[in-house]
Amino acid sequence: MEFTAKLAVKDGALTGTVSSSRGDTPITNGVIKDDEVSFSVVREFQGKKAESKYEGKLAGDAITGKMHGPPRGDKEGRVSDWTATRVKDDAAKPSSQ
């Protein structure tokens, strides 16, 4: 599934939204420190909240890292690689592998 992230730094905190075919979702817990980036995305499915956590390393115009998906039942969430590349309008496009 492809996502589009629009990220910005405001007052030292990472802010923004992640968009997919399911709509736009604001990021929470956004942190940027040196070249390390992390944030969470909380979506609601069938009345239950599901949190995915993203972490990555910024290098030039790209971020590469891991996405930790929400647990499913009694199983741990899936961990996937993700990358984001800055595009002209300063949005980033991460994709899960």
GROMACS .gro file of C-alpha atoms in nm:
model
   97
    1MET     CA    1   0.000   0.000   0.000
    2GLU     CA    2   0.134   0.344  -0.086
    3PHE     CA    3   0.112   0.637   0.152
    4THR     CA    4   0.186   1.007   0.122
    5ALA     CA    5   0.328   1.187   0.424
    6LYS     CA    6   0.334   1.563   0.457
    7LEU     CA    7   0.583   1.637   0.732
    8ALA     CA    8   0.702   1.965   0.883
    9VAL     CA    9   0.898   2.078   1.186
   10LYS     CA   10   0.711   2.328   1.405
   11ASP     CA   11   0.854   2.457   1.733
   12GLY     CA   12   1.105   2.170   1.736
   13ALA     CA   13   0.839   1.899   1.695
   14LEU     CA   14   0.764   1.687   1.389
   15THR     CA   15   0.406   1.743   1.268
   16GLY     CA   16   0.203   1.646   0.965
   17THR     CA   17  -0.035   1.395   0.811
   18VAL     CA   18  -0.022   1.057   0.642
   19SER     CA   19  -0.264   1.003   0.354
   20SER     CA   20  -0.378   0.681   0.190
   21SER     CA   21  -0.685   0.550   0.013
   22ARG     CA   22  -0.844   0.544   0.360
   23GLY     CA   23  -0.804   0.922   0.404
   24ASP     CA   24  -0.579   1.166   0.588
   25THR     CA   25  -0.457   1.096   0.942
   26PRO     CA   26  -0.255   1.336   1.157
   27ILE     CA   27   0.072   1.206   1.298
   28THR     CA   28   0.122   1.198   1.674
   29ASN     CA   29   0.430   1.178   1.897
   30GLY     CA   30   0.644   1.332   1.619
   31VAL     CA   31   1.011   1.368   1.707
   32ILE     CA   32   1.311   1.479   1.502
   33LYS     CA   33   1.651   1.479   1.669
   34ASP     CA   34   1.965   1.517   1.463
   35ASP     CA   35   1.904   1.270   1.175
   36GLU     CA   36   1.654   1.047   1.363
   37VAL     CA   37   1.279   1.073   1.290
   38SER     CA   38   0.988   0.901   1.466
   39PHE     CA   39   0.612   0.939   1.473
   40SER     CA   40   0.291   0.743   1.518
   41VAL     CA   41  -0.027   0.718   1.312
   42VAL     CA   42  -0.348   0.613   1.488
   43ARG     CA   43  -0.638   0.496   1.271
   44GLU     CA   44  -0.973   0.354   1.367
   45PHE     CA   45  -1.096   0.024   1.220
   46GLN     CA   46  -1.434  -0.122   1.313
   47GLY     CA   47  -1.450   0.092   1.627
   48LYS     CA   48  -1.099  -0.001   1.746
   49LYS     CA   49  -0.791   0.219   1.741
   50ALA     CA   50  -0.480   0.084   1.568
   51GLU     CA   51  -0.143   0.257   1.610
   52SER     CA   52   0.147   0.221   1.367
   53LYS     CA   53   0.487   0.352   1.475
   54TYR     CA   54   0.740   0.482   1.225
   55GLU     CA   55   1.110   0.537   1.288
   56GLY     CA   56   1.378   0.632   1.043
   57LYS     CA   57   1.700   0.807   0.959
   58LEU     CA   58   1.713   1.124   0.752
   59ALA     CA   59   1.985   1.146   0.486
   60GLY     CA   60   1.963   1.432   0.237
   61ASP     CA   61   1.613   1.427   0.086
   62ALA     CA   62   1.526   1.074   0.203
   63ILE     CA   63   1.416   0.891   0.516
   64THR     CA   64   1.462   0.515   0.553
   65GLY     CA   65   1.344   0.310   0.847
   66LYS     CA   66   1.100   0.063   0.999
   67MET     CA   67   0.723   0.074   1.047
   68HIS     CA   68   0.584  -0.124   1.340
   69GLY     CA   69   0.224  -0.215   1.269
   70PRO     CA   70  -0.043  -0.263   1.535
   71PRO     CA   71  -0.087  -0.601   1.705
   72ARG     CA   72  -0.345  -0.834   1.550
   73GLY     CA   73  -0.527  -1.033   1.810
   74ASP     CA   74  -0.265  -1.213   2.016
   75LYS     CA   75   0.006  -1.168   1.751
   76GLU     CA   76   0.262  -0.889   1.742
   77GLY     CA   77   0.231  -0.629   1.471
   78ARG     CA   78   0.415  -0.662   1.143
   79VAL     CA   79   0.746  -0.478   1.100
   80SER     CA   80   0.810  -0.339   0.751
   81ASP     CA   81   1.079  -0.131   0.586
   82TRP     CA   82   0.967   0.210   0.463
   83THR     CA   83   1.128   0.488   0.265
   84ALA     CA   84   1.029   0.846   0.203
   85THR     CA   85   1.162   1.085  -0.059
   86ARG     CA   86   1.108   1.460  -0.058
   87VAL     CA   87   0.909   1.585  -0.355
   88LYS     CA   88   0.884   1.939  -0.493
   89ASP     CA   89   0.605   2.056  -0.263
   90ASP     CA   90   0.802   1.936   0.045
   91ALA     CA   91   0.579   1.630   0.093
   92ALA     CA   92   0.733   1.288   0.140
   93LYS     CA   93   0.605   0.963  -0.008
   94PRO     CA   94   0.676   0.657   0.208
   95SER     CA   95   0.604   0.310   0.081
   96SER     CA   96   0.583  -0.006   0.284
   97GLN     CA   97   0.776  -0.308   0.153
   0.00000   0.00000   0.00000
